[in-house]
Coordinates of C-alpha atoms in Angstrom, one line a residue:
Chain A
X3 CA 31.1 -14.5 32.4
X4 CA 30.9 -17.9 30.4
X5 CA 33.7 -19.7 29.5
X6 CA 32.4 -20.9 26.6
X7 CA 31.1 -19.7 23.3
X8 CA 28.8 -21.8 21.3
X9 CA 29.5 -21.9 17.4
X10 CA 26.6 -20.1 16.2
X11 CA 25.3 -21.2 12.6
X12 CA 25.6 -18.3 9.7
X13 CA 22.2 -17.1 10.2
X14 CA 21.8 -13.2 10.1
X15 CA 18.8 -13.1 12.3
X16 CA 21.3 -14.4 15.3
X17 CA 21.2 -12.2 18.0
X18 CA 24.9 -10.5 17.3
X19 CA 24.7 -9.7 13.9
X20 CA 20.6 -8.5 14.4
X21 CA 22.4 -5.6 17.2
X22 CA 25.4 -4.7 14.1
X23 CA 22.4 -4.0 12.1
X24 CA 20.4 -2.6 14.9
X25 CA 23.7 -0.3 15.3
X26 CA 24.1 0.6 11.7
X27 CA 20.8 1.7 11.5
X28 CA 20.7 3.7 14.5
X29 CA 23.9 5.5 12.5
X30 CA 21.8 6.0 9.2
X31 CA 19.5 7.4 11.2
X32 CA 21.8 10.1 12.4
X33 CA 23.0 10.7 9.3
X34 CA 20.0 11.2 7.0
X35 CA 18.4 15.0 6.7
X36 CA 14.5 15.2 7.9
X37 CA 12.1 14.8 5.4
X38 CA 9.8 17.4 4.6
X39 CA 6.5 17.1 6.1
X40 CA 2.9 17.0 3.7
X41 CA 1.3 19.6 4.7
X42 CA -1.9 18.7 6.9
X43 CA -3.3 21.9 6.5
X44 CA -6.5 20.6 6.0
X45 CA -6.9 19.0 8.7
X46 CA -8.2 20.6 12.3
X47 CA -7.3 18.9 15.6
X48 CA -10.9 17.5 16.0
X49 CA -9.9 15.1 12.9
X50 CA -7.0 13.8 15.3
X51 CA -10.1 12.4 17.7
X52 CA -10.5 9.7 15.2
X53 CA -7.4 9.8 12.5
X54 CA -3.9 8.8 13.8
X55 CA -1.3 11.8 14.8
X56 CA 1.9 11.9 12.3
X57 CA 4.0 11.0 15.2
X58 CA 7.8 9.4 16.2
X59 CA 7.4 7.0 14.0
X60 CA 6.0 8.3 11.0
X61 CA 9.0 10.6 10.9
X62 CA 11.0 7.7 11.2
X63 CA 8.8 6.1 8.3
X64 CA 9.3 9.7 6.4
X65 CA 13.3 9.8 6.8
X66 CA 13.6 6.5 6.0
X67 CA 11.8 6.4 2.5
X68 CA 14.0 10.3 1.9
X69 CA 16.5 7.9 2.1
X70 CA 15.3 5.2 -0.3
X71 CA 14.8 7.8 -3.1
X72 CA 18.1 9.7 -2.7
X73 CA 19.9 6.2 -2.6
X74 CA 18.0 5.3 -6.2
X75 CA 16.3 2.4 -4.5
X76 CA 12.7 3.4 -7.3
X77 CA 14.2 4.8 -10.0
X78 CA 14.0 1.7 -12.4
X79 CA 10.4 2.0 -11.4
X80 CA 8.3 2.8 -14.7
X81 CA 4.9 4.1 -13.1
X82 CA 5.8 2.6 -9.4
X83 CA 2.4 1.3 -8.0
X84 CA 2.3 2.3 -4.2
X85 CA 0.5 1.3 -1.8
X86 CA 0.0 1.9 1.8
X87 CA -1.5 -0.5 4.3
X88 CA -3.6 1.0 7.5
X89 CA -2.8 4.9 5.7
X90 CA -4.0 6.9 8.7
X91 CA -3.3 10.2 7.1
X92 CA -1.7 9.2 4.3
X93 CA 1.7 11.1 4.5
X94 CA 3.5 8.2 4.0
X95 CA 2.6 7.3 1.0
X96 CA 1.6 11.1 -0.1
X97 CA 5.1 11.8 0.5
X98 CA 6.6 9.2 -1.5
X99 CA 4.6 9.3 -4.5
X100 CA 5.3 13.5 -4.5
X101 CA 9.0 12.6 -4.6
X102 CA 9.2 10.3 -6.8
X103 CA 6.9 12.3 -9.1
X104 CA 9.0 15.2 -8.7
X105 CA 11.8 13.5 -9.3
X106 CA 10.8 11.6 -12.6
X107 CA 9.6 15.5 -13.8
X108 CA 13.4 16.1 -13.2
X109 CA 14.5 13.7 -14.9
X110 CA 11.9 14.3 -17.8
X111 CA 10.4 10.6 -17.4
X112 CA 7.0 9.9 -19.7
X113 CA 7.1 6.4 -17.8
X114 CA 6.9 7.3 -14.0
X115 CA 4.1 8.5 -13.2
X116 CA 3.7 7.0 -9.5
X117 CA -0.4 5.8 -8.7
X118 CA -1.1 5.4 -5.0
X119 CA -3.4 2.6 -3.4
X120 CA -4.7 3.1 0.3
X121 CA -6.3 1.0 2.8
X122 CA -7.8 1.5 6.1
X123 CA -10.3 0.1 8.2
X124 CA -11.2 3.3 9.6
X125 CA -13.1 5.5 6.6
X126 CA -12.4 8.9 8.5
X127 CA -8.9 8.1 7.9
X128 CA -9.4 7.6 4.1
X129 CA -11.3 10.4 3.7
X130 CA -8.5 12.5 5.3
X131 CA -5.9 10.7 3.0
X132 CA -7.5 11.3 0.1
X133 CA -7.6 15.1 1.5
X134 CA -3.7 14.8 2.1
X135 CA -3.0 13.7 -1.5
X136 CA -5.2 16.7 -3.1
X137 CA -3.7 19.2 -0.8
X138 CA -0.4 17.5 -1.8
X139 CA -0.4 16.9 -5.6
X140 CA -3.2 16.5 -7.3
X141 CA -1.9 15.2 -10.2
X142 CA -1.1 11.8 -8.5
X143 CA -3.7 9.4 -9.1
X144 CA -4.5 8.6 -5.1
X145 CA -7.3 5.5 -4.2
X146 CA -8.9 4.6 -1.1
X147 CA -10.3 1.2 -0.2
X148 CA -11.8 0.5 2.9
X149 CA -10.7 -3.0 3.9
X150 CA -8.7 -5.0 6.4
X151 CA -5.3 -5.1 5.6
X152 CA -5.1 -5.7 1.5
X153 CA -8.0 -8.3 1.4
X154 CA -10.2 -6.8 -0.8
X155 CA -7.3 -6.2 -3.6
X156 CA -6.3 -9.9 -3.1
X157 CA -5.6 -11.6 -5.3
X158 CA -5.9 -9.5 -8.6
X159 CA -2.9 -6.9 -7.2
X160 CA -1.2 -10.0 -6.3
X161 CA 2.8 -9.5 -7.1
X162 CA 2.1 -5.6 -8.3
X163 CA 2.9 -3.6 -5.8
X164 CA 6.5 -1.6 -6.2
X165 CA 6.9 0.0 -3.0
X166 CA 4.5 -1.4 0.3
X167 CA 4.4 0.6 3.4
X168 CA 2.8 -0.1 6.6
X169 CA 2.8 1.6 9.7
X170 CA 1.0 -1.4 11.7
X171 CA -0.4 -0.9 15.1
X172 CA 2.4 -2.6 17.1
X173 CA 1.9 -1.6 20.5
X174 CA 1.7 -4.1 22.8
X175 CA -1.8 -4.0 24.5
X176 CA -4.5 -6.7 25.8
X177 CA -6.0 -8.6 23.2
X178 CA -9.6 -7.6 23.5
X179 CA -8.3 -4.4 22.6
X180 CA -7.4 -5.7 18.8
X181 CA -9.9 -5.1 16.1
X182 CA -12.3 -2.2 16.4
X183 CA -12.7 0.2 13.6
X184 CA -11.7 3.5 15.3
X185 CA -8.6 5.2 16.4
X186 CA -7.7 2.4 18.7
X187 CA -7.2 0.5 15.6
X188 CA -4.2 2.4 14.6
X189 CA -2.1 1.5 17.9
X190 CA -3.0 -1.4 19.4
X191 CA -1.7 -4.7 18.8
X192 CA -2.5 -6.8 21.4
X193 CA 0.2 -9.4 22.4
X194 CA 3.3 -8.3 21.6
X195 CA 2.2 -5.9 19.5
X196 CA 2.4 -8.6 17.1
X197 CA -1.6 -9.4 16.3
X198 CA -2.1 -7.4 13.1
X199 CA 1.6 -7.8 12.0
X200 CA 1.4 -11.2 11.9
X201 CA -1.9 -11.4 9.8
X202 CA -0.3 -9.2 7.5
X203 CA 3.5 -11.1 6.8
X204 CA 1.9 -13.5 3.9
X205 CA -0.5 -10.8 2.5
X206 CA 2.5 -8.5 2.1
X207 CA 4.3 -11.6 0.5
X208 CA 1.4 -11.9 -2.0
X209 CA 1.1 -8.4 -2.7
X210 CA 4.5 -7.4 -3.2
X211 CA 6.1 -7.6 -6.9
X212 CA 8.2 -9.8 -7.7
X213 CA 11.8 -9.3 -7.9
X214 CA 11.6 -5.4 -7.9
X215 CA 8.7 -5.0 -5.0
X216 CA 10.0 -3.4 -1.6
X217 CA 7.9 -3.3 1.7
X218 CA 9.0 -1.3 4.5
X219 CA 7.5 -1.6 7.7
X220 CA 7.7 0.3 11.3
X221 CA 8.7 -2.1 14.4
X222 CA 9.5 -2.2 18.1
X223 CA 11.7 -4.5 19.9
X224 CA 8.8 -5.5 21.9
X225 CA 7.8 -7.0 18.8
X226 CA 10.7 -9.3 18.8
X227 CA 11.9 -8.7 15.2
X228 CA 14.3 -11.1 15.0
X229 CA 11.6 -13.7 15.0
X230 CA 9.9 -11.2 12.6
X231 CA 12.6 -11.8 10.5
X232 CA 12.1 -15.0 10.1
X233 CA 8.5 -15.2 9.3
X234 CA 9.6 -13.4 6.1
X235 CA 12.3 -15.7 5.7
X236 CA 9.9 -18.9 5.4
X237 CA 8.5 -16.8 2.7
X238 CA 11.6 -15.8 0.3
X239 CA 11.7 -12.2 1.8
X240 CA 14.4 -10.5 3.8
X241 CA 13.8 -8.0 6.4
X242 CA 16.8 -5.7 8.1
X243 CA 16.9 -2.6 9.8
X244 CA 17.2 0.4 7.6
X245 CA 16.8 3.2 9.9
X246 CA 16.4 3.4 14.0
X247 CA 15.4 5.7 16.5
X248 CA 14.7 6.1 20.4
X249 CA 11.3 7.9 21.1
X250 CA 10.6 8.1 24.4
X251 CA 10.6 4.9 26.0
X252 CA 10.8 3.0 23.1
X253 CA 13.0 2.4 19.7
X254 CA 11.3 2.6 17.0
X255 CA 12.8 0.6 13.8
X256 CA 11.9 1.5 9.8
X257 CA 12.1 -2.4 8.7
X258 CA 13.5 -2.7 5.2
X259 CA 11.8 -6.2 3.3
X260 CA 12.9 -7.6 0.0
X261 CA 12.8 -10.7 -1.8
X262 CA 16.2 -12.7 -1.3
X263 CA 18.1 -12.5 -3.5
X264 CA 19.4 -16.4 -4.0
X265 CA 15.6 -16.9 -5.0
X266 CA 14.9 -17.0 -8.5
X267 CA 12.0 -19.1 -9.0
X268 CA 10.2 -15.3 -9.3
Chain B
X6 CA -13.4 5.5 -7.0
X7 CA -11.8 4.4 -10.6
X8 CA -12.5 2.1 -12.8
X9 CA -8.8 0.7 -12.6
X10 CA -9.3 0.3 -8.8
X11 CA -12.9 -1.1 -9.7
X12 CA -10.9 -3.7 -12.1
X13 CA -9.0 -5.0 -8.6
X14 CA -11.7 -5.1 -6.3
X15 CA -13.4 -8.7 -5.3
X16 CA -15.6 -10.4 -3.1
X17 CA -13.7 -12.2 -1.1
X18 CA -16.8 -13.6 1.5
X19 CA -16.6 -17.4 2.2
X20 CA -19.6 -17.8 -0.1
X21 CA -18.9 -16.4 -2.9
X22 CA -16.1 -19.1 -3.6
X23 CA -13.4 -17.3 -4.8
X24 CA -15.5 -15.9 -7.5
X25 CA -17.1 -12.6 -6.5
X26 CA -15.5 -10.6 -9.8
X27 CA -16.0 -8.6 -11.5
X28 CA -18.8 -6.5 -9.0
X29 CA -21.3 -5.1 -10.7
X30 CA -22.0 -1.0 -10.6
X31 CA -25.0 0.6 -10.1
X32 CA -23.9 4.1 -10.4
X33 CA -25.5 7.2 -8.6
X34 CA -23.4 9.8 -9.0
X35 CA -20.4 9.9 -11.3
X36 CA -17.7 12.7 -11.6
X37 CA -15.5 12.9 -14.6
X38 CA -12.1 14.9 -13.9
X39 CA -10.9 17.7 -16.8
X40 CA -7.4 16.6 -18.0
X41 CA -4.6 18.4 -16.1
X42 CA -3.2 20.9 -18.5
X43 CA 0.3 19.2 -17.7
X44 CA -0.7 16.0 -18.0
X45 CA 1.0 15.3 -21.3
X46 CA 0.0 12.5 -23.6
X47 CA 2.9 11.0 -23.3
X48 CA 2.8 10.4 -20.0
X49 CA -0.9 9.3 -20.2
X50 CA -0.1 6.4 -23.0
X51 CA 3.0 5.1 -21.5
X52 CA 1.1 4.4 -18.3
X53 CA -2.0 2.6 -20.2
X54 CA 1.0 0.6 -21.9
X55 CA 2.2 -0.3 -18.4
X56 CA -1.2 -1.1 -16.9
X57 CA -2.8 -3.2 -20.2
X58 CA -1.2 -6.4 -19.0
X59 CA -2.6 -5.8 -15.3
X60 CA -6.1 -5.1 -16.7
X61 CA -9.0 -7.3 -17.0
X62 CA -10.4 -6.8 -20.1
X63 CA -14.1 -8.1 -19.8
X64 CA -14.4 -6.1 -16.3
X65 CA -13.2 -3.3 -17.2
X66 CA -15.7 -3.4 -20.4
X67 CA -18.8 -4.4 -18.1
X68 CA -18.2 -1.5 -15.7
X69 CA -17.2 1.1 -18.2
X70 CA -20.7 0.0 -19.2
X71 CA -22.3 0.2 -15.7
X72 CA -20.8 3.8 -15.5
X73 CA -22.7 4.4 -19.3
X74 CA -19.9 4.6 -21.2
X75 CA -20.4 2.0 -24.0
X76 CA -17.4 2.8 -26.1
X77 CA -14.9 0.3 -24.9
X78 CA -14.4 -2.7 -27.7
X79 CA -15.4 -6.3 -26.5
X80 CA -12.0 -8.0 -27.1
X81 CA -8.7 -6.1 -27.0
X82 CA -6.6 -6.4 -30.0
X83 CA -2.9 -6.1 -30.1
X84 CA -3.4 -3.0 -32.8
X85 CA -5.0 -0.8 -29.9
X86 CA -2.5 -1.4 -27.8
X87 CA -0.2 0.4 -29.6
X88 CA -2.6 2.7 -30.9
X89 CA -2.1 6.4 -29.0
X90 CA -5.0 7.7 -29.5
X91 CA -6.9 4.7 -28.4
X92 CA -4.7 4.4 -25.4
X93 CA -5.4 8.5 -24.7
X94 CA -9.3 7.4 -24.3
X95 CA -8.4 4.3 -22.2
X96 CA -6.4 6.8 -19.8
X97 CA -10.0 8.5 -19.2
X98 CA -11.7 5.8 -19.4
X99 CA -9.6 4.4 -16.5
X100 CA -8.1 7.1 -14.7
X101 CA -10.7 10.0 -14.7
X102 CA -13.7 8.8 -14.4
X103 CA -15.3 8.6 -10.6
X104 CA -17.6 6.4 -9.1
X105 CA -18.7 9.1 -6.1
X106 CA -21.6 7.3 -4.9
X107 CA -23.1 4.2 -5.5
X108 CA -23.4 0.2 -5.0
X109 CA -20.8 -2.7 -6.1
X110 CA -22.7 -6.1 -6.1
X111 CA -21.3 -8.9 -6.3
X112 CA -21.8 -11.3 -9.2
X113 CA -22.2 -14.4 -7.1
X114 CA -24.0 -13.8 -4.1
X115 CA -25.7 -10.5 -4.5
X116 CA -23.6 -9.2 -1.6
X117 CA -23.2 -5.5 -1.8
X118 CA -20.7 -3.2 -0.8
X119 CA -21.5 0.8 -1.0
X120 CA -19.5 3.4 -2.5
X121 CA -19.3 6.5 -0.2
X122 CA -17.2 9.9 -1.6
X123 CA -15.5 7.9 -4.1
X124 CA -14.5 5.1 -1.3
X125 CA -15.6 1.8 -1.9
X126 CA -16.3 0.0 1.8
X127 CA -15.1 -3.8 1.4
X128 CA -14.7 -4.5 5.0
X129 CA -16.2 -8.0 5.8
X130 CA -18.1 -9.3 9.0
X131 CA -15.5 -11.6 10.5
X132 CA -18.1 -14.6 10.3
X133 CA -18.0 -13.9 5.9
X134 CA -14.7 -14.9 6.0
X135 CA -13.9 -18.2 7.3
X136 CA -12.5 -20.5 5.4
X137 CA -11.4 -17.9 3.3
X138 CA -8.3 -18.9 0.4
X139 CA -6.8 -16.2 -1.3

């Protein structure tokens, strides 16, 4: 339809090259087996009244970190320090720390022995978490802190965390619907979807290790990533697809964030 | 709650200026966990290796204190930290040693945050935190 096409600058949050990586990691997706499930055993379906469902996207969040261990992305890791942002149940970071244990047990590691840190706002969901980790593994040291986001921890974990996840509430919803301490808190994200996320972009910054630290973070295009993207950017990290998925009426996207790499001053 | 999470935890309320750390402890009921069979010393001493840099010494003395263990030296020599079997204790000392219930106050403005099933609650009223600079 136009006749013209605008040079665009070399800037990998541009529209094209954000659908390639869009695309490729729709294909990853496809390609990756399904991560095993922590059992929830423990938990009975009245718990679900006030702790978030695994759902879509924590399978996405699952798959995608199964394909982060398998690809090697942790294992220069000596004890990995995880921690988990808004943990719900916990499976996320459960699930991590259980494979990279059993994987360092493998390997016959004395130096990797994964500790977990979780926050919530919600203390039913920490409570449950801590549940998931004991039912999981005991032998992983598992903490809970009740907080918002990582403010509590700030800033003596500052630039000490290995691997960050965070499954942030990111639907879009009215504002006034932001900020309780219940079960809404783990969906809704008022405009956007973007109220908590934002909050949370220079926290993660601060949190994250420096060179080695990784966040990974669930997103949907309501969300506009692209502008995302950029946040990060302003703060030395780089965010790109690693795995994406359609869930109903929505795709879900596993965001992969890591300190450029042309920064050094780390 | 452990005493290596206790060694991370501040106040971070508007009045406490930046220096609500290290909380204080009152302790009402501890739990100490048995060393897992499989848990070899190895493993135990090369993660106090890791974590030693992280640590804040005089904290970490104060609440081992609070939580009536009065063992821990005041200043940390570069001997013990290559010493294994000092670096054994500091694993328990650190890692398996529970604050279940209880009270973290903070140093500055007497603020308190209570420790419920081993889950400290730091959540802050949103008017504690203007102004706030991490």
């Amino acid at each position: 339809m136009t006749d013209w096409h605008p040079l665009r600058p070399l800037d990998d949050t541009t529209s094209t090259a954000w659908s390639t990586y869009n695309e490729e990691a729709e294909k990853r997706a496809k390609n990756i087996p399904c991560a095993a499930m922590p059992s929830l055993d423990h938990l009975k379906m009245k718990d679900f009244e006030e702790v978030y469902e695994p759902s879509d996207d924590t399978y996405l969040l699952l798959d995608g970190l199964q394909h982060e261990i398998t690809t090697g992305t942790f294992s220069n890791s000596s004890s990995p320090l995880i921690a988990e942002i808004g943990c719900g149940t916990g499976v996320a970071s459960v699930f991590l720390a259980s494979q990279l244990f059993q994987q360092n047990q493998k390997h016959n590691k004395t130096d990797g022995m994964p500790m977990v840190i979780v926050t919530d706002i919600n203390p039913k969901a920490l409570q449950v978490a801590k549940a998931t980790a004991a039912g999981n593994n005991a032998m992983i040291p598992f903490e809970a802190v009740q907080c918002d986001l990582v403010s509590a921890l700030l800033p003596r974990l500052a630039q000490s965390v290995d691997a960050l996840i965070f499954n942030p509430p990111y639907v879009p919803t009215p504002d006034d619907e932001v900020g309780s301490t219940g079960i809404e808190a783990s969906w809704a994200g008022g405009e956007k979807g973007r109220r908590v996320v934002d909050r949370a972009i220079p926290k993660m910054a601060q949190i994250l290790a420096r060179p080695r630290g990784v966040a990974y973070m669930i997103t949907v295009d309501d969300n506009e990533p692209e502008v995302l993207a950029t946040l990060f950017r302003e703060l030395g990290l780089q965010m790109k697809p690693l795995v994406r998925r359609r869930a109903h009426n929505e795709f879900l996207t596993l965001q992969k964030i890591t300190w450029t790499k042309i920064d050094s001053s780390g | 709650m452990r005493l290596l999470t206790h060694n991370t935890l501040r106040n971070n309320t508007a009045d406490a200026k930046g220096k609500g750390f290290p909380l204080k402890i009152t302790a009402t009921e501890i739990r100490v966990e048995e060393t897992a069979p499989t848990m070899e010393v190895d493993r135990q001493v090369a993660f106090c290796k890791n974590m030693l840099s992280r640590l804040d010494w005089p904290a970490l003395v104060q609440a081992s204190r609070d939580m009536g263990i009065p063992t821990l030296p005041p200043v940390l020599t570069d001997e013990m930290a290559h010493d294994t079997a000092f670096l054994q204790a500091l694993y328990k000392i650190l890692m398996q040693v529970h604050l279940e219930q209880g009270m973290l106050t903070c140093p500055v403005t007497g603020r308190e945050f209570p420790v419920t099933n081993g889950i400290p609650n730091m959540l802050l009223e949103e008017e504690e935190c203007e102004h706030v600079k991490l």
